[in-house]
Amino acid sequence: QVQLQESGPGLVKPSETLSLTCTVSRGSIISYFWSWIRQPPGKGLEWIGYVYYNGSATYNPSLKSRVTISVDTSKNQFSLRLASVTAADTAVYYCARTVGMLDYWGQGMLVTVSS
Amino acid sequence: DIQVTQSPSALSAFVGDRVTITCRASQDISNYVAWYQQKPGKVPMLLILGASMLQSGVPSRFSGSGSGTQFTLTISSLQPEDVASYYCQNYHSAPLTFGQGTRLEIK
């Protein structure tokens, strides 16, 4: 069964760049799309974007100007960068395998934006 | 972008009740709808794909229906372990979009 694990700093200062990595194990990153999703405390789910294993990425228009999602097939990892963060970006960030629907999810990582 | 409107936002029912949650899409998305369950403090879990196909391991009291713009998640007999938030998701086209969520509680 595919497993995903998010990693990265849990605290980011306002105006800086949030960077997270998702490591995929017990399965290959090849031939799938891979998404980032976030959930502010007490709120609903928001899709950030996804990347195909060949590096082609698609983003939520609401975040497109600040987001970059990339993939490293040699490490079976994909990454999220979100620039110019504010307190509104405080959320649990999930990575997930995407086959249209999101069938395997990481455990999630709380990222707090605060000085 | 395709908007997805979910209702109700919160729901309280008795154990054994039949519960229905509705999701409406802003345009025809065929059957490209998934439903997720998120228990408090946990990761969302895929329940239903293709509007009506039960994910492996999901109890048969859960069912999904609909196509086009109107979709429904039904729990035929509510159990205490079903306390959770439920989300629908459009995957007809990017951006993938979620409903606002329904918080389900036991009376």
PDB file of C-alpha atoms in Angstrom:
ATOM      1  CA  GLN A   1       0.000   0.000   0.000  1.00  0.00           C
ATOM      2  CA  VAL A   2       1.350   3.369  -1.046  1.00  0.00           C
ATOM      3  CA  GLN A   3       2.503   5.608   1.787  1.00  0.00           C
ATOM      4  CA  LEU A   4       3.122   9.357   1.741  1.00  0.00           C
ATOM      5  CA  GLN A   5       4.908  11.482   4.315  1.00  0.00           C
ATOM      6  CA  GLU A   6       5.139  15.267   4.451  1.00  0.00           C
ATOM      7  CA  SER A   7       8.242  16.959   5.819  1.00  0.00           C
ATOM      8  CA  GLY A   8       9.512  20.479   6.264  1.00  0.00           C
ATOM      9  CA  PRO A   9       9.465  23.393   8.694  1.00  0.00           C
ATOM     10  CA  GLY A  10       6.412  23.690  10.906  1.00  0.00           C
ATOM     11  CA  LEU A  11       6.905  27.423  11.417  1.00  0.00           C
ATOM     12  CA  VAL A  12       7.393  30.011   8.694  1.00  0.00           C
ATOM     13  CA  LYS A  13       7.710  33.776   9.067  1.00  0.00           C
ATOM     14  CA  PRO A  14       5.333  36.116   7.243  1.00  0.00           C
ATOM     15  CA  SER A  15       6.518  37.138   3.759  1.00  0.00           C
ATOM     16  CA  GLU A  16       8.830  34.123   3.551  1.00  0.00           C
ATOM     17  CA  THR A  17       8.457  30.964   1.469  1.00  0.00           C
ATOM     18  CA  LEU A  18       6.836  27.811   2.766  1.00  0.00           C
ATOM     19  CA  SER A  19       8.607  24.665   1.522  1.00  0.00           C
ATOM     20  CA  LEU A  20       7.364  21.106   2.016  1.00  0.00           C
ATOM     21  CA  THR A  21       8.380  17.764   0.590  1.00  0.00           C
ATOM     22  CA  CYS A  22       6.290  14.630   0.229  1.00  0.00           C
ATOM     23  CA  THR A  23       8.102  11.309   0.119  1.00  0.00           C
ATOM     24  CA  VAL A  24       6.311   8.418  -1.550  1.00  0.00           C
ATOM     25  CA  SER A  25       7.103   4.897  -0.365  1.00  0.00           C
ATOM     26  CA  ARG A  26       5.827   1.397  -1.178  1.00  0.00           C
ATOM     27  CA  GLY A  27       5.014   2.570  -4.679  1.00  0.00           C
ATOM     28  CA  SER A  28       6.412   4.491  -7.612  1.00  0.00           C
ATOM     29  CA  ILE A  29       5.814   8.143  -8.347  1.00  0.00           C
ATOM     30  CA  ILE A  30       5.843   7.272 -12.050  1.00  0.00           C
ATOM     31  CA  SER A  31       2.601   7.487 -14.069  1.00  0.00           C
ATOM     32  CA  TYR A  32       0.576   9.355 -11.457  1.00  0.00           C
ATOM     33  CA  PHE A  33      -0.453  12.872 -10.546  1.00  0.00           C
ATOM     34  CA  TRP A  34       0.460  14.082  -7.067  1.00  0.00           C
ATOM     35  CA  SER A  35      -1.442  16.801  -5.226  1.00  0.00           C
ATOM     36  CA  TRP A  36      -1.039  19.212  -2.369  1.00  0.00           C
ATOM     37  CA  ILE A  37      -4.149  20.063  -0.351  1.00  0.00           C
ATOM     38  CA  ARG A  38      -4.464  22.284   2.697  1.00  0.00           C
ATOM     39  CA  GLN A  39      -6.933  22.733   5.525  1.00  0.00           C
ATOM     40  CA  PRO A  40      -6.900  25.821   7.778  1.00  0.00           C
ATOM     41  CA  PRO A  41      -7.737  25.055  11.405  1.00  0.00           C
ATOM     42  CA  GLY A  42     -11.448  24.326  11.753  1.00  0.00           C
ATOM     43  CA  LYS A  43     -12.127  24.846   8.048  1.00  0.00           C
ATOM     44  CA  GLY A  44     -12.566  22.835   4.862  1.00  0.00           C
ATOM     45  CA  LEU A  45     -10.239  21.375   2.266  1.00  0.00           C
ATOM     46  CA  GLU A  46      -8.561  23.422  -0.457  1.00  0.00           C
ATOM     47  CA  TRP A  47      -6.737  21.887  -3.399  1.00  0.00           C
ATOM     48  CA  ILE A  48      -3.455  23.726  -4.066  1.00  0.00           C
ATOM     49  CA  GLY A  49      -2.318  21.975  -7.215  1.00  0.00           C
ATOM     50  CA  TYR A  50      -0.805  18.829  -8.654  1.00  0.00           C
ATOM     51  CA  VAL A  51       2.215  17.689 -10.573  1.00  0.00           C
ATOM     52  CA  TYR A  52       2.535  14.842 -13.043  1.00  0.00           C
ATOM     53  CA  TYR A  53       5.575  12.604 -12.746  1.00  0.00           C
ATOM     54  CA  ASN A  54       6.999  14.252 -15.887  1.00  0.00           C
ATOM     55  CA  GLY A  55       7.066  17.606 -14.107  1.00  0.00           C
ATOM     56  CA  SER A  56       3.992  19.209 -15.643  1.00  0.00           C
ATOM     57  CA  ALA A  57       2.057  21.083 -12.947  1.00  0.00           C
ATOM     58  CA  THR A  58      -1.423  22.603 -12.620  1.00  0.00           C
ATOM     59  CA  TYR A  59      -2.375  25.041  -9.880  1.00  0.00           C
ATOM     60  CA  ASN A  60      -5.450  26.429  -8.193  1.00  0.00           C
ATOM     61  CA  PRO A  61      -5.980  29.852  -9.798  1.00  0.00           C
ATOM     62  CA  SER A  62      -6.464  31.382  -6.350  1.00  0.00           C
ATOM     63  CA  LEU A  63      -2.855  30.515  -5.429  1.00  0.00           C
ATOM     64  CA  LYS A  64      -1.219  30.253  -8.829  1.00  0.00           C
ATOM     65  CA  SER A  65       0.897  33.394  -8.535  1.00  0.00           C
ATOM     66  CA  ARG A  66       2.600  32.106  -5.381  1.00  0.00           C
ATOM     67  CA  VAL A  67       2.812  28.330  -5.863  1.00  0.00           C
ATOM     68  CA  THR A  68       5.363  26.005  -7.387  1.00  0.00           C
ATOM     69  CA  ILE A  69       5.027  22.219  -7.275  1.00  0.00           C
ATOM     70  CA  SER A  70       7.916  20.107  -8.541  1.00  0.00           C
ATOM     71  CA  VAL A  71       8.830  16.429  -8.684  1.00  0.00           C
ATOM     72  CA  ASP A  72      12.043  14.453  -8.233  1.00  0.00           C
ATOM     73  CA  THR A  73      11.497  10.955  -9.598  1.00  0.00           C
ATOM     74  CA  SER A  74      14.978   9.811  -8.554  1.00  0.00           C
ATOM     75  CA  LYS A  75      14.029  10.364  -4.909  1.00  0.00           C
ATOM     76  CA  ASN A  76      10.334   9.429  -5.283  1.00  0.00           C
ATOM     77  CA  GLN A  77       9.451  12.865  -3.914  1.00  0.00           C
ATOM     78  CA  PHE A  78       7.461  15.909  -4.882  1.00  0.00           C
ATOM     79  CA  SER A  79       7.592  19.351  -3.330  1.00  0.00           C
ATOM     80  CA  LEU A  80       5.550  22.456  -2.627  1.00  0.00           C
ATOM     81  CA  ARG A  81       6.767  26.018  -2.458  1.00  0.00           C
ATOM     82  CA  LEU A  82       4.367  28.786  -1.455  1.00  0.00           C
ATOM     83  CA  ALA A  83       5.830  32.282  -1.570  1.00  0.00           C
ATOM     84  CA  SER A  84       5.004  35.437   0.378  1.00  0.00           C
ATOM     85  CA  VAL A  85       3.042  33.660   3.091  1.00  0.00           C
ATOM     86  CA  THR A  86       0.718  35.370   5.546  1.00  0.00           C
ATOM     87  CA  ALA A  87      -1.206  34.163   8.587  1.00  0.00           C
ATOM     88  CA  ALA A  88      -3.990  33.086   6.213  1.00  0.00           C
ATOM     89  CA  ASP A  89      -1.662  30.346   4.937  1.00  0.00           C
ATOM     90  CA  THR A  90      -1.571  28.675   8.346  1.00  0.00           C
ATOM     91  CA  ALA A  91      -3.013  25.221   7.747  1.00  0.00           C
ATOM     92  CA  VAL A  92      -2.476  21.494   7.797  1.00  0.00           C
ATOM     93  CA  TYR A  93      -0.853  20.646   4.473  1.00  0.00           C
ATOM     94  CA  TYR A  94      -1.525  17.229   2.962  1.00  0.00           C
ATOM     95  CA  CYS A  95       0.038  15.484   0.013  1.00  0.00           C
ATOM     96  CA  ALA A  96      -1.964  12.876  -1.874  1.00  0.00           C
ATOM     97  CA  ARG A  97      -1.840  10.578  -4.865  1.00  0.00           C
ATOM     98  CA  THR A  98      -4.265  11.830  -7.467  1.00  0.00           C
ATOM     99  CA  VAL A  99      -6.180   9.633  -9.888  1.00  0.00           C
ATOM    100  CA  GLY A 100      -8.869  12.244 -10.297  1.00  0.00           C
ATOM    101  CA  MET A 101      -9.925  11.471  -6.788  1.00  0.00           C
ATOM    102  CA  LEU A 102      -7.343  11.459  -4.012  1.00  0.00           C
ATOM    103  CA  ASP A 103      -6.855   7.866  -3.000  1.00  0.00           C
ATOM    104  CA  TYR A 104      -3.785   7.911  -0.763  1.00  0.00           C
ATOM    105  CA  TRP A 105      -2.997  10.740   1.635  1.00  0.00           C
ATOM    106  CA  GLY A 106      -0.099  11.681   3.849  1.00  0.00           C
ATOM    107  CA  GLN A 107      -0.666  12.235   7.556  1.00  0.00           C
ATOM    108  CA  GLY A 108      -0.632  15.978   7.131  1.00  0.00           C
ATOM    109  CA  MET A 109       1.662  18.617   8.522  1.00  0.00           C
ATOM    110  CA  LEU A 110       0.636  21.726  10.418  1.00  0.00           C
ATOM    111  CA  VAL A 111       2.452  24.786   9.132  1.00  0.00           C
ATOM    112  CA  THR A 112       2.050  27.950  11.171  1.00  0.00           C
ATOM    113  CA  VAL A 113       2.869  31.349   9.745  1.00  0.00           C
ATOM    114  CA  SER A 114       4.012  33.605  12.545  1.00  0.00           C
ATOM    115  CA  SER A 115       6.876  35.900  13.431  1.00  0.00           C
TER     116      SER A 115
ATOM    117  CA  ASP B   1     -13.846  26.849 -12.597  1.00  0.00           C
ATOM    118  CA  ILE B   2     -16.479  24.387 -11.433  1.00  0.00           C
ATOM    119  CA  GLN B   3     -18.037  25.360  -8.109  1.00  0.00           C
ATOM    120  CA  VAL B   4     -19.344  22.685  -5.778  1.00  0.00           C
ATOM    121  CA  THR B   5     -22.012  23.543  -3.215  1.00  0.00           C
ATOM    122  CA  GLN B   6     -22.606  21.093  -0.397  1.00  0.00           C
ATOM    123  CA  SER B   7     -25.519  20.988   2.044  1.00  0.00           C
ATOM    124  CA  PRO B   8     -26.250  20.970   4.851  1.00  0.00           C
ATOM    125  CA  SER B   9     -23.187  22.397   6.581  1.00  0.00           C
ATOM    126  CA  ALA B  10     -24.067  20.528   9.766  1.00  0.00           C
ATOM    127  CA  LEU B  11     -26.376  17.652  10.593  1.00  0.00           C
ATOM    128  CA  SER B  12     -27.439  15.883  13.754  1.00  0.00           C
ATOM    129  CA  ALA B  13     -29.231  12.527  13.682  1.00  0.00           C
ATOM    130  CA  PHE B  14     -29.998   9.490  15.834  1.00  0.00           C
ATOM    131  CA  VAL B  15     -28.179   6.191  15.636  1.00  0.00           C
ATOM    132  CA  GLY B  16     -29.978   4.094  13.053  1.00  0.00           C
ATOM    133  CA  ASP B  17     -31.290   7.067  11.088  1.00  0.00           C
ATOM    134  CA  ARG B  18     -30.915   7.420   7.345  1.00  0.00           C
ATOM    135  CA  VAL B  19     -28.733  10.433   6.570  1.00  0.00           C
ATOM    136  CA  THR B  20     -28.405  12.263   3.260  1.00  0.00           C
ATOM    137  CA  ILE B  21     -25.859  14.881   2.191  1.00  0.00           C
ATOM    138  CA  THR B  22     -26.166  16.722  -1.100  1.00  0.00           C
ATOM    139  CA  CYS B  23     -23.604  18.193  -3.445  1.00  0.00           C
ATOM    140  CA  ARG B  24     -24.432  20.409  -6.422  1.00  0.00           C
ATOM    141  CA  ALA B  25     -22.008  21.307  -9.200  1.00  0.00           C
ATOM    142  CA  SER B  26     -22.142  24.566 -11.149  1.00  0.00           C
ATOM    143  CA  GLN B  27     -22.009  22.654 -14.429  1.00  0.00           C
ATOM    144  CA  ASP B  28     -22.377  19.116 -15.757  1.00  0.00           C
ATOM    145  CA  ILE B  29     -19.546  16.988 -14.376  1.00  0.00           C
ATOM    146  CA  SER B  30     -20.968  13.611 -15.388  1.00  0.00           C
ATOM    147  CA  ASN B  31     -20.058  11.206 -12.562  1.00  0.00           C
ATOM    148  CA  TYR B  32     -16.682  12.724 -11.663  1.00  0.00           C
ATOM    149  CA  VAL B  33     -17.461  13.082  -7.982  1.00  0.00           C
ATOM    150  CA  ALA B  34     -15.743  11.615  -4.971  1.00  0.00           C
ATOM    151  CA  TRP B  35     -16.821  11.652  -1.321  1.00  0.00           C
ATOM    152  CA  TYR B  36     -14.479  11.729   1.675  1.00  0.00           C
ATOM    153  CA  GLN B  37     -14.908  11.152   5.375  1.00  0.00           C
ATOM    154  CA  GLN B  38     -12.715  13.031   7.835  1.00  0.00           C
ATOM    155  CA  LYS B  39     -12.950  12.010  11.466  1.00  0.00           C
ATOM    156  CA  PRO B  40     -11.872  14.595  14.058  1.00  0.00           C
ATOM    157  CA  GLY B  41      -8.104  15.050  13.997  1.00  0.00           C
ATOM    158  CA  LYS B  42      -7.648  12.498  11.219  1.00  0.00           C
ATOM    159  CA  VAL B  43      -6.769  12.386   7.549  1.00  0.00           C
ATOM    160  CA  PRO B  44      -9.571  12.485   4.961  1.00  0.00           C
ATOM    161  CA  MET B  45     -10.468   9.055   3.666  1.00  0.00           C
ATOM    162  CA  LEU B  46     -11.909   8.256   0.248  1.00  0.00           C
ATOM    163  CA  LEU B  47     -15.357   6.719   0.564  1.00  0.00           C
ATOM    164  CA  ILE B  48     -16.870   6.873  -2.901  1.00  0.00           C
ATOM    165  CA  LEU B  49     -15.523   7.468  -6.398  1.00  0.00           C
ATOM    166  CA  GLY B  50     -17.291   7.863  -9.691  1.00  0.00           C
ATOM    167  CA  ALA B  51     -20.306   9.236  -7.780  1.00  0.00           C
ATOM    168  CA  SER B  52     -21.503   5.762  -6.748  1.00  0.00           C
ATOM    169  CA  MET B  53     -18.616   3.276  -6.496  1.00  0.00           C
ATOM    170  CA  LEU B  54     -17.707   2.286  -2.965  1.00  0.00           C
ATOM    171  CA  GLN B  55     -13.978   2.347  -2.206  1.00  0.00           C
ATOM    172  CA  SER B  56     -12.631  -1.000  -1.021  1.00  0.00           C
ATOM    173  CA  GLY B  57     -13.216  -1.582   2.674  1.00  0.00           C
ATOM    174  CA  VAL B  58     -15.948   1.032   3.096  1.00  0.00           C
ATOM    175  CA  PRO B  59     -19.046  -0.284   4.906  1.00  0.00           C
ATOM    176  CA  SER B  60     -22.043  -0.976   2.691  1.00  0.00           C
ATOM    177  CA  ARG B  61     -24.270   1.400   4.675  1.00  0.00           C
ATOM    178  CA  PHE B  62     -22.576   4.174   2.677  1.00  0.00           C
ATOM    179  CA  SER B  63     -23.807   4.799  -0.840  1.00  0.00           C
ATOM    180  CA  GLY B  64     -23.561   7.511  -3.462  1.00  0.00           C
ATOM    181  CA  SER B  65     -25.769   8.504  -6.337  1.00  0.00           C
ATOM    182  CA  GLY B  66     -26.256  11.177  -8.934  1.00  0.00           C
ATOM    183  CA  SER B  67     -24.836  12.443 -12.182  1.00  0.00           C
ATOM    184  CA  GLY B  68     -24.618  15.708 -14.030  1.00  0.00           C
ATOM    185  CA  THR B  69     -24.938  18.423 -11.404  1.00  0.00           C
ATOM    186  CA  GLN B  70     -26.671  16.768  -8.434  1.00  0.00           C
ATOM    187  CA  PHE B  71     -25.068  14.187  -6.173  1.00  0.00           C
ATOM    188  CA  THR B  72     -25.963  12.511  -2.907  1.00  0.00           C
ATOM    189  CA  LEU B  73     -24.130  10.651  -0.179  1.00  0.00           C
ATOM    190  CA  THR B  74     -26.388   8.442   1.937  1.00  0.00           C
ATOM    191  CA  ILE B  75     -25.729   6.577   5.153  1.00  0.00           C
ATOM    192  CA  SER B  76     -28.522   4.024   5.425  1.00  0.00           C
ATOM    193  CA  SER B  77     -28.248   3.433   9.177  1.00  0.00           C
ATOM    194  CA  LEU B  78     -26.129   5.918  11.105  1.00  0.00           C
ATOM    195  CA  GLN B  79     -23.551   4.430  13.466  1.00  0.00           C
ATOM    196  CA  PRO B  80     -21.616   6.173  16.266  1.00  0.00           C
ATOM    197  CA  GLU B  81     -18.352   5.730  14.362  1.00  0.00           C
ATOM    198  CA  ASP B  82     -19.772   7.782  11.471  1.00  0.00           C
ATOM    199  CA  VAL B  83     -19.319  11.012  13.429  1.00  0.00           C
ATOM    200  CA  ALA B  84     -17.117  13.003  11.050  1.00  0.00           C
ATOM    201  CA  SER B  85     -17.043  15.722   8.451  1.00  0.00           C
ATOM    202  CA  TYR B  86     -17.906  14.705   4.906  1.00  0.00           C
ATOM    203  CA  TYR B  87     -16.703  16.384   1.720  1.00  0.00           C
ATOM    204  CA  CYS B  88     -17.599  15.989  -1.909  1.00  0.00           C
ATOM    205  CA  GLN B  89     -14.992  16.672  -4.599  1.00  0.00           C
ATOM    206  CA  ASN B  90     -15.221  17.441  -8.295  1.00  0.00           C
ATOM    207  CA  TYR B  91     -12.573  15.803 -10.437  1.00  0.00           C
ATOM    208  CA  HIS B  92     -14.083  16.456 -13.840  1.00  0.00           C
ATOM    209  CA  SER B  93     -11.432  19.073 -14.532  1.00  0.00           C
ATOM    210  CA  ALA B  94      -8.808  21.165 -12.794  1.00  0.00           C
ATOM    211  CA  PRO B  95      -8.924  22.966 -10.511  1.00  0.00           C
ATOM    212  CA  LEU B  96     -10.147  20.141  -8.335  1.00  0.00           C
ATOM    213  CA  THR B  97     -12.771  21.581  -6.024  1.00  0.00           C
ATOM    214  CA  PHE B  98     -14.284  20.479  -2.741  1.00  0.00           C
ATOM    215  CA  GLY B  99     -17.639  21.146  -1.208  1.00  0.00           C
ATOM    216  CA  GLN B 100     -17.670  23.195   1.970  1.00  0.00           C
ATOM    217  CA  GLY B 101     -18.130  20.083   4.113  1.00  0.00           C
ATOM    218  CA  THR B 102     -20.883  18.656   6.302  1.00  0.00           C
ATOM    219  CA  ARG B 103     -20.281  18.065   9.999  1.00  0.00           C
ATOM    220  CA  LEU B 104     -22.282  15.035  11.129  1.00  0.00           C
ATOM    221  CA  GLU B 105     -23.087  14.479  14.796  1.00  0.00           C
ATOM    222  CA  ILE B 106     -25.110  12.002  16.817  1.00  0.00           C
ATOM    223  CA  LYS B 107     -28.178  13.233  18.721  1.00  0.00           C
TER     224      LYS B 107
END
